[in-house]
Tab-separated table of C-alpha atoms and ligand atoms in Angstrom:
chain	number	residue	atom	x	y	z
A	28	MET	CA	-23.355	-40.031	-13.120
A	29	TYR	CA	-20.850	-42.552	-12.248
A	30	ALA	CA	-16.755	-42.520	-10.847
A	31	ASN	CA	-15.030	-44.524	-13.055
A	32	SER	CA	-12.096	-44.607	-10.278
A	33	LEU	CA	-12.155	-44.390	-6.404
A	34	VAL	CA	-10.163	-41.765	-7.180
A	35	GLU	CA	-12.615	-39.383	-8.393
A	36	LEU	CA	-14.478	-39.969	-5.034
A	37	ILE	CA	-12.413	-37.760	-2.596
A	38	GLY	CA	-12.848	-34.717	-2.478
A	39	ASN	CA	-15.689	-32.324	-3.452
A	40	THR	CA	-16.937	-32.509	0.784
A	41	PRO	CA	-20.045	-31.007	1.665
A	42	LEU	CA	-19.821	-28.084	4.119
A	43	LEU	CA	-22.057	-28.106	6.808
A	44	HIS	CA	-23.676	-24.901	8.306
A	45	LEU	CA	-23.505	-25.573	12.549
A	46	ARG	CA	-26.335	-23.743	13.968
A	47	SER	CA	-25.243	-24.822	17.887
A	48	LEU	CA	-21.355	-22.636	17.122
A	49	SER	CA	-22.423	-19.803	15.169
A	50	ASN	CA	-24.214	-16.542	16.955
A	51	GLU	CA	-27.119	-15.444	13.972
A	52	GLN	CA	-27.990	-12.490	16.301
A	53	ARG	CA	-24.526	-11.202	15.701
A	54	ASN	CA	-24.352	-12.702	11.683
A	55	ILE	CA	-21.911	-14.337	12.877
A	56	ARG	CA	-21.824	-18.106	11.176
A	57	VAL	CA	-19.556	-21.452	11.353
A	58	PHE	CA	-19.722	-24.142	9.441
A	59	GLY	CA	-17.887	-26.894	9.345
A	60	LYS	CA	-16.022	-29.016	6.353
A	61	LEU	CA	-16.501	-33.074	6.481
A	62	GLU	CA	-13.563	-34.439	5.374
A	63	CYS	CA	-15.380	-37.630	6.585
A	64	HIS	CA	-17.015	-38.123	3.229
A	65	ASN	CA	-14.103	-38.674	1.324
A	66	PRO	CA	-13.175	-42.674	0.931
A	67	GLY	CA	-10.976	-43.349	3.767
A	68	TYR	CA	-13.228	-41.137	6.023
A	69	SER	CA	-10.814	-38.083	6.077
A	70	VAL	CA	-8.668	-35.550	4.626
A	71	LYS	CA	-5.643	-37.316	4.575
A	72	ASP	CA	-7.577	-39.220	1.249
A	73	ARG	CA	-5.807	-36.004	-0.818
A	74	SER	CA	-2.722	-35.814	0.758
A	75	ALA	CA	-2.232	-39.023	0.125
A	76	LEU	CA	-3.708	-38.850	-3.597
A	77	GLN	CA	-0.376	-35.756	-4.386
A	78	LEU	CA	2.262	-37.732	-2.591
A	79	LEU	CA	1.381	-41.431	-4.492
A	80	ARG	CA	0.879	-38.618	-8.082
A	81	GLN	CA	4.262	-37.005	-7.364
A	82	ALA	CA	6.569	-40.040	-6.796
A	83	GLU	CA	4.691	-41.568	-9.953
A	84	ARG	CA	5.958	-38.446	-11.876
A	85	ASP	CA	9.040	-37.879	-10.495
A	86	TYR	CA	10.343	-41.116	-8.789
A	87	GLY	CA	9.312	-43.074	-11.846
A	88	LEU	CA	6.660	-45.146	-9.162
A	89	LYS	CA	5.403	-48.144	-10.906
A	90	PRO	CA	2.718	-50.964	-9.961
A	91	GLY	CA	4.464	-53.798	-8.153
A	92	TRP	CA	6.565	-51.214	-6.048
A	93	SER	CA	6.769	-50.128	-2.567
A	94	ILE	CA	5.746	-46.951	-0.303
A	95	VAL	CA	6.423	-47.436	3.391
A	96	GLU	CA	5.865	-44.209	5.582
A	97	SER	CA	5.103	-43.875	9.190
A	98	THR	CA	1.356	-42.557	10.793
A	99	SER	CA	-1.056	-42.306	13.783
A	100	GLY	CA	-3.494	-43.969	11.101
A	101	ASN	CA	-5.899	-41.882	8.986
A	102	MET	CA	-2.811	-41.667	6.111
A	103	GLY	CA	-1.924	-45.239	6.353
A	104	HIS	CA	-6.063	-45.696	5.805
A	105	ALA	CA	-6.095	-43.532	2.634
A	106	LEU	CA	-2.382	-45.053	1.403
A	107	ALA	CA	-3.898	-48.757	1.517
A	108	MET	CA	-6.246	-47.413	-0.343
A	109	LEU	CA	-4.875	-45.827	-2.690
A	110	CYS	CA	-2.248	-48.261	-3.120
A	111	ALA	CA	-4.944	-51.328	-3.445
A	112	ILE	CA	-6.268	-49.711	-6.710
A	113	HIS	CA	-3.068	-49.176	-8.029
A	114	GLY	CA	-1.222	-51.897	-7.709
A	115	TYR	CA	1.165	-51.015	-5.223
A	116	ARG	CA	2.724	-52.499	-2.177
A	117	PHE	CA	2.258	-51.176	1.649
A	118	ILE	CA	4.133	-51.507	4.096
A	119	CYS	CA	3.226	-48.544	6.832
A	120	VAL	CA	4.704	-47.798	10.169
A	121	LEU	CA	1.764	-47.776	13.451
A	122	ASP	CA	2.081	-47.334	16.797
A	123	PRO	CA	0.494	-48.735	19.858
A	124	LYS	CA	-1.745	-45.462	20.483
A	125	THR	CA	-3.525	-45.746	16.946
A	126	PRO	CA	-6.428	-47.370	17.394
A	127	LYS	CA	-5.921	-51.061	16.384
A	128	ALA	CA	-8.489	-50.943	14.076
A	129	ASN	CA	-6.718	-48.747	11.749
A	130	ALA	CA	-4.134	-51.145	11.740
A	131	ASN	CA	-6.471	-54.103	10.800
A	132	VAL	CA	-7.955	-51.172	8.172
A	133	VAL	CA	-4.208	-51.454	6.764
A	134	ARG	CA	-4.650	-55.029	6.446
A	135	ALA	CA	-8.173	-55.211	5.006
A	136	PHE	CA	-6.353	-53.100	1.318
A	137	GLY	CA	-3.585	-56.080	1.499
A	138	GLY	CA	-0.988	-53.818	3.277
A	139	GLN	CA	1.763	-54.476	5.623
A	140	VAL	CA	2.189	-53.382	9.617
A	141	GLU	CA	5.137	-52.756	11.606
A	142	MET	CA	4.392	-51.468	15.011
A	143	VAL	CA	7.191	-49.459	16.861
A	144	ASN	CA	6.873	-50.893	19.915
A	145	GLN	CA	9.584	-47.951	22.308
A	146	PRO	CA	8.781	-44.576	22.619
A	147	ASP	CA	11.541	-41.885	22.228
A	148	GLU	CA	13.056	-40.316	25.190
A	149	THR	CA	10.043	-37.314	24.805
A	150	GLY	CA	7.183	-40.695	25.145
A	151	SER	CA	6.048	-40.305	21.676
A	152	TYR	CA	6.759	-43.056	19.448
A	153	GLN	CA	6.888	-40.376	15.978
A	154	LYS	CA	10.681	-39.886	15.813
A	155	LYS	CA	10.749	-43.686	16.044
A	156	ARG	CA	8.255	-44.604	13.600
A	157	ILE	CA	10.253	-41.947	11.268
A	158	ALA	CA	13.582	-43.680	11.227
A	159	VAL	CA	11.906	-47.004	11.147
A	160	ALA	CA	10.071	-46.130	7.971
A	161	LYS	CA	13.579	-44.460	6.304
A	162	SER	CA	15.400	-47.377	6.759
A	163	LEU	CA	12.785	-49.825	5.830
A	164	ALA	CA	13.016	-47.685	2.253
A	165	ALA	CA	16.842	-47.660	2.172
A	166	THR	CA	16.465	-51.678	2.510
A	167	THR	CA	13.432	-52.204	0.605
A	168	PRO	CA	14.186	-52.653	-3.675
A	169	ASN	CA	11.793	-49.968	-5.111
A	170	CYS	CA	10.612	-48.482	-2.302
A	171	ILE	CA	9.785	-45.301	-1.497
A	172	ASN	CA	9.543	-43.420	1.685
A	173	LEU	CA	6.568	-40.630	0.405
A	174	ASP	CA	7.952	-38.717	4.260
A	175	GLN	CA	4.430	-36.766	4.511
A	176	TYR	CA	6.331	-34.543	7.176
A	177	ASN	CA	7.944	-32.422	4.480
A	178	ASN	CA	6.797	-33.548	1.254
A	179	PRO	CA	5.215	-30.099	-0.367
A	180	ALA	CA	3.048	-32.081	-2.893
A	181	ALA	CA	0.707	-32.744	1.073
A	182	ILE	CA	0.524	-29.166	0.687
A	183	ASP	CA	-0.694	-28.721	-2.531
A	184	ALA	CA	-3.326	-31.394	-2.516
A	185	HIS	CA	-5.111	-28.566	-0.126
A	186	TYR	CA	-3.911	-25.610	-2.165
A	187	TYR	CA	-5.406	-27.449	-5.193
A	188	SER	CA	-8.866	-28.814	-3.840
A	189	THR	CA	-9.382	-28.564	-0.032
A	190	GLY	CA	-8.649	-24.621	-0.477
A	191	PRO	CA	-10.623	-23.920	-3.560
A	192	GLU	CA	-13.740	-25.736	-2.316
A	193	ILE	CA	-14.137	-24.130	0.735
A	194	VAL	CA	-14.169	-20.770	-1.369
A	195	ASN	CA	-16.471	-21.600	-4.137
A	196	GLN	CA	-18.768	-22.902	-1.435
A	197	LEU	CA	-19.017	-19.603	0.349
A	198	SER	CA	-19.107	-17.573	-2.787
A	199	GLY	CA	-16.070	-16.487	-1.948
A	200	LYS	CA	-17.027	-14.747	1.458
A	201	VAL	CA	-14.944	-16.759	3.749
A	202	ASP	CA	-13.669	-14.515	6.895
A	203	ALA	CA	-11.619	-17.358	9.412
A	204	VAL	CA	-10.643	-20.989	8.609
A	205	VAL	CA	-10.039	-23.162	11.921
A	206	VAL	CA	-7.258	-25.513	11.516
A	207	SER	CA	-5.896	-28.196	13.301
A	208	ALA	CA	-2.115	-29.728	12.570
A	209	SER	CA	0.069	-32.649	12.608
A	210	THR	CA	2.572	-32.795	9.132
A	211	GLY	CA	0.759	-29.158	9.156
A	212	SER	CA	0.410	-29.731	5.573
A	213	HIS	CA	-4.025	-29.349	5.391
A	214	LEU	CA	-3.829	-25.410	6.899
A	215	SER	CA	-0.602	-24.907	4.929
A	216	GLY	CA	-1.915	-25.736	1.332
A	217	ILE	CA	-5.445	-24.731	2.909
A	218	ALA	CA	-4.101	-21.007	4.245
A	219	ARG	CA	-2.088	-20.447	1.171
A	220	TYR	CA	-4.697	-19.892	-1.442
A	221	LEU	CA	-6.722	-18.304	0.982
A	222	LYS	CA	-4.130	-15.411	2.196
A	223	GLU	CA	-3.311	-15.268	-1.396
A	224	ARG	CA	-6.917	-14.163	-2.707
A	225	ASP	CA	-7.406	-11.570	0.349
A	226	SER	CA	-4.504	-11.882	2.961
A	227	ARG	CA	-6.964	-10.028	5.838
A	228	THR	CA	-8.774	-14.383	5.937
A	229	HIS	CA	-7.247	-15.161	9.679
A	230	VAL	CA	-5.900	-18.292	10.498
A	231	ILE	CA	-6.097	-20.458	13.864
A	232	GLY	CA	-4.180	-23.571	14.273
A	233	VAL	CA	-4.992	-26.319	17.046
A	234	GLU	CA	-3.045	-28.607	17.857
A	235	PRO	CA	-3.244	-30.570	21.699
A	236	GLU	CA	-2.005	-29.386	24.689
A	237	GLY	CA	1.539	-30.926	24.466
A	238	SER	CA	2.328	-31.151	20.598
A	239	VAL	CA	5.057	-28.766	19.899
A	240	VAL	CA	3.783	-27.799	15.938
A	241	PHE	CA	3.871	-24.230	17.112
A	242	GLY	CA	6.350	-24.650	19.369
A	243	GLY	CA	6.528	-25.497	23.363
A	244	VAL	CA	6.972	-28.434	25.058
A	245	TYR	CA	6.305	-32.266	24.482
A	246	VAL	CA	3.959	-34.088	26.514
A	247	PRO	CA	2.395	-36.500	25.791
A	248	HIS	CA	-2.003	-36.518	25.281
A	249	LEU	CA	-4.581	-39.050	24.471
A	250	GLN	CA	-5.709	-36.544	21.188
A	251	ASN	CA	-4.837	-38.999	17.978
A	252	GLY	CA	-4.048	-37.886	14.502
A	253	SER	CA	-3.110	-34.065	15.131
A	254	GLY	CA	0.047	-33.295	16.740
A	255	LEU	CA	3.389	-34.062	16.556
A	256	SER	CA	6.579	-34.103	18.934
A	257	PHE	CA	8.315	-32.416	16.533
A	258	LYS	CA	7.788	-29.706	13.733
A	259	PRO	CA	7.595	-30.606	10.595
A	260	GLY	CA	8.686	-28.712	7.961
A	261	ASN	CA	5.171	-28.757	6.213
A	262	ILE	CA	3.912	-25.963	9.071
A	263	LEU	CA	3.915	-22.482	7.066
A	264	THR	CA	3.871	-20.612	9.866
A	265	ASP	CA	4.212	-17.913	8.332
A	266	LEU	CA	0.325	-18.009	7.011
A	267	VAL	CA	-1.261	-18.808	10.038
A	268	ASP	CA	-2.499	-15.336	12.354
A	269	GLU	CA	-3.055	-17.364	15.923
A	270	THR	CA	-2.775	-20.779	17.501
A	271	VAL	CA	-4.757	-22.309	19.746
A	272	LYS	CA	-4.003	-25.748	22.135
A	273	VAL	CA	-6.824	-27.381	23.370
A	274	SER	CA	-6.709	-29.400	26.328
A	275	ASP	CA	-8.129	-34.160	25.705
A	276	ARG	CA	-10.723	-32.588	27.942
A	277	HIS	CA	-11.980	-30.229	26.215
A	278	ALA	CA	-11.468	-31.721	22.859
A	279	PHE	CA	-13.164	-34.899	23.871
A	280	ALA	CA	-15.976	-33.011	24.889
A	281	GLY	CA	-16.010	-30.989	21.418
A	282	CYS	CA	-16.655	-34.104	20.582
A	283	HIS	CA	-19.510	-35.159	22.529
A	284	ARG	CA	-20.654	-31.609	21.752
A	285	LEU	CA	-20.695	-31.694	18.006
A	286	ALA	CA	-22.899	-35.160	18.376
A	287	LEU	CA	-26.044	-33.931	20.517
A	288	ASP	CA	-25.961	-30.502	19.146
A	289	GLU	CA	-25.152	-31.280	15.654
A	290	GLY	CA	-25.741	-34.992	14.562
A	291	LEU	CA	-22.069	-35.625	13.911
A	292	LEU	CA	-20.095	-37.939	15.230
A	293	LEU	CA	-16.532	-36.841	14.449
A	294	GLY	CA	-12.829	-37.475	15.939
A	295	GLY	CA	-10.715	-35.943	18.555
A	296	SER	CA	-9.175	-32.971	16.358
A	297	SER	CA	-12.335	-32.097	14.772
A	298	GLY	CA	-13.578	-31.657	18.799
A	299	SER	CA	-10.923	-29.551	18.868
A	300	ILE	CA	-11.144	-27.879	16.293
A	301	ALA	CA	-14.843	-26.798	17.745
A	302	HIS	CA	-13.960	-25.308	20.919
A	303	ALA	CA	-11.145	-23.533	19.548
A	304	ALA	CA	-14.281	-21.628	17.165
A	305	ARG	CA	-16.451	-21.424	20.355
A	306	CYS	CA	-13.624	-19.744	21.949
A	307	TYR	CA	-13.100	-17.032	18.414
A	308	VAL	CA	-17.120	-17.141	18.303
A	309	GLU	CA	-17.211	-15.067	22.078
A	310	ARG	CA	-14.767	-12.844	21.814
A	311	LEU	CA	-15.364	-11.296	17.405
A	312	ASN	CA	-17.469	-7.938	17.539
A	313	ASP	CA	-18.336	-8.489	13.246
A	314	PRO	CA	-19.794	-10.118	11.253
A	315	ALA	CA	-17.953	-13.385	9.658
A	316	ASN	CA	-17.795	-16.899	8.090
A	317	ILE	CA	-15.949	-19.122	9.807
A	318	VAL	CA	-15.308	-21.672	8.244
A	319	LEU	CA	-13.693	-25.215	10.329
A	320	VAL	CA	-11.657	-28.027	8.588
A	321	LEU	CA	-13.159	-31.018	10.370
A	322	PRO	CA	-10.575	-33.950	9.494
A	323	ASP	CA	-12.054	-37.378	9.945
A	324	SER	CA	-15.122	-39.417	11.784
A	325	GLY	CA	-15.572	-40.295	15.096
A	326	VAL	CA	-16.432	-43.926	13.914
A	327	LYS	CA	-12.889	-44.377	14.422
A	328	TYR	CA	-12.690	-43.674	17.993
A	329	LEU	CA	-15.938	-45.653	19.136
A	330	GLU	CA	-13.466	-47.855	21.552
A	331	THR	CA	-11.928	-44.504	22.969
A	332	ILE	CA	-13.384	-41.065	22.944
A	333	TYR	CA	-17.154	-42.444	22.363
A	334	ASP	CA	-16.625	-45.081	25.194
A	335	ASP	CA	-17.567	-44.387	29.182
A	336	GLU	CA	-15.012	-46.854	30.407
A	337	TRP	CA	-11.840	-46.037	28.752
A	338	LEU	CA	-13.446	-41.405	29.208
A	339	SER	CA	-13.389	-43.260	33.474
A	340	ALA	CA	-10.389	-44.852	32.946
A	341	HIS	CA	-8.647	-41.665	32.085
A	342	ARG	CA	-10.578	-39.522	34.348
A	343	LEU	CA	-12.554	-38.187	31.272
A	344	HIS	CA	-15.948	-38.860	32.695
A	345	ASP	CA	-16.731	-35.697	33.527
A	346	ILE	CA	-16.621	-34.385	30.956
A	347	LEU	CA	-20.155	-35.319	30.864
A	348	ARG	CA	-20.991	-32.302	33.502
A	349	ASP	CA	-19.488	-30.132	30.960
A	350	LEU	CA	-21.957	-31.182	28.312
A	351	ASP	CA	-24.945	-30.270	30.440
A	352	THR	CA	-23.614	-26.926	30.661
A	353	ALA	CA	-23.432	-27.341	26.564
A	354	THR	CA	-26.660	-29.144	26.423
A	355	GLU	CA	-27.970	-25.195	27.921
A	356	ALA	CA	-26.407	-23.221	26.082
A	357	THR	CA	-28.255	-25.423	22.881
A	358	GLU	CA	-31.137	-24.708	24.566
A	359	ALA	CA	-31.371	-21.507	25.234
A	360	HIS	CA	-29.209	-20.415	21.241
A	361	ALA	CA	-32.308	-22.615	19.699
A	362	LEU	CA	-34.624	-20.831	22.076
A	363	ALA	CA	-32.828	-17.202	20.666
A	364	LEU	CA	-33.894	-19.185	17.620
A	365	GLU	CA	-36.931	-18.793	17.663
A	366	SER	CA	-37.626	-15.590	18.750
A	367	LEU	CA	-36.071	-14.001	16.233
B	23	LIG	C1	-7.470	-36.920	12.602
B	23	LIG	C2	-6.386	-35.804	12.318
B	23	LIG	N1	-6.630	-34.418	12.112
B	23	LIG	C3	-5.538	-33.506	11.682
B	23	LIG	C4	-4.652	-33.886	11.277
B	23	LIG	C5	-2.884	-33.195	10.461
B	23	LIG	O1	-3.542	-33.174	9.077
B	23	LIG	P1	-2.247	-32.191	8.974
B	23	LIG	O2	-0.900	-33.522	8.903
B	23	LIG	O3	-2.370	-32.179	7.545
B	23	LIG	O4	-1.345	-31.188	9.702
B	23	LIG	C6	-4.734	-35.489	10.932
B	23	LIG	C7	-2.874	-36.730	10.596
B	23	LIG	O5	-3.006	-37.417	10.304
B	23	LIG	C8	-5.601	-36.313	11.630
B	23	LIG	O6	-5.671	-37.568	11.403
């Protein structure tokens, strides 16, 4: 069996039982939905595909036309890849917080990079990036700004694919999901699908400390990908039962713990989700199946989260001390499993 197009390889990502986060004695099982298995290595492949389909249907997007989008990285990768195979030109608006490799990925797919170098008054680049994308769309002939922050097509992508996949993979037994948010698109799509099936499904939304998707005051942070300096239209907060803000320290320690305990090399938002899930499991009494939607691969962060010098430069080197505790907890857990 083979695929006729890369598009056919988007979605149907694996679900992995995460033993280090589960508690078998209390019948609490935690699973990770590995979105890094998409062809562009992130959850954004699904959103990008649906946004392009909608632009083809509603705006007559055709080969030779241009797409412009503001992104912190993964959407840029996904759109650059899909634009390459569809014959669309792609202009990607990035900022210096984005790992340099992401700009190279866009160029490798034939895309053009526009860098926004000045942050706004809050210290974030996001609003300025969006303004640049809108102005490029207005001044470039046959150019569409997809607006991943407010476009419901990005929610649909997950309502029609990620949500149903999770339910099928667990034969309908999903008690809770832990999902990170930036535009809110994948959280809203997954939550809407799960809540329509069973309104008791517990939805936990996660964002970096300092991000304001779920409210609060914006403070610059190191986590890249999840989080925003404003509340986007695509976050449907009435579908979220609980929100958690995770510090850079806990998010990055969460990444290293996933690597050591599960052999998973994932990005910062996955680390923050793992941290939030660990706290949730600790206070849970009843048996449950909990799904963590793990957005992207750690390969993109080898020069940041997984680089000792970078961690030291940001006074985060001592997260390794927290990891010792993690290893002890994992060892205790493994011993408990053996004695069952
Ligand atoms: C690594 C990572 N995690 C989480 C998110 C949040 O996804 P969404 O925009 O669907 O809220 C993103 C979005 O870019 C991301 O790149």
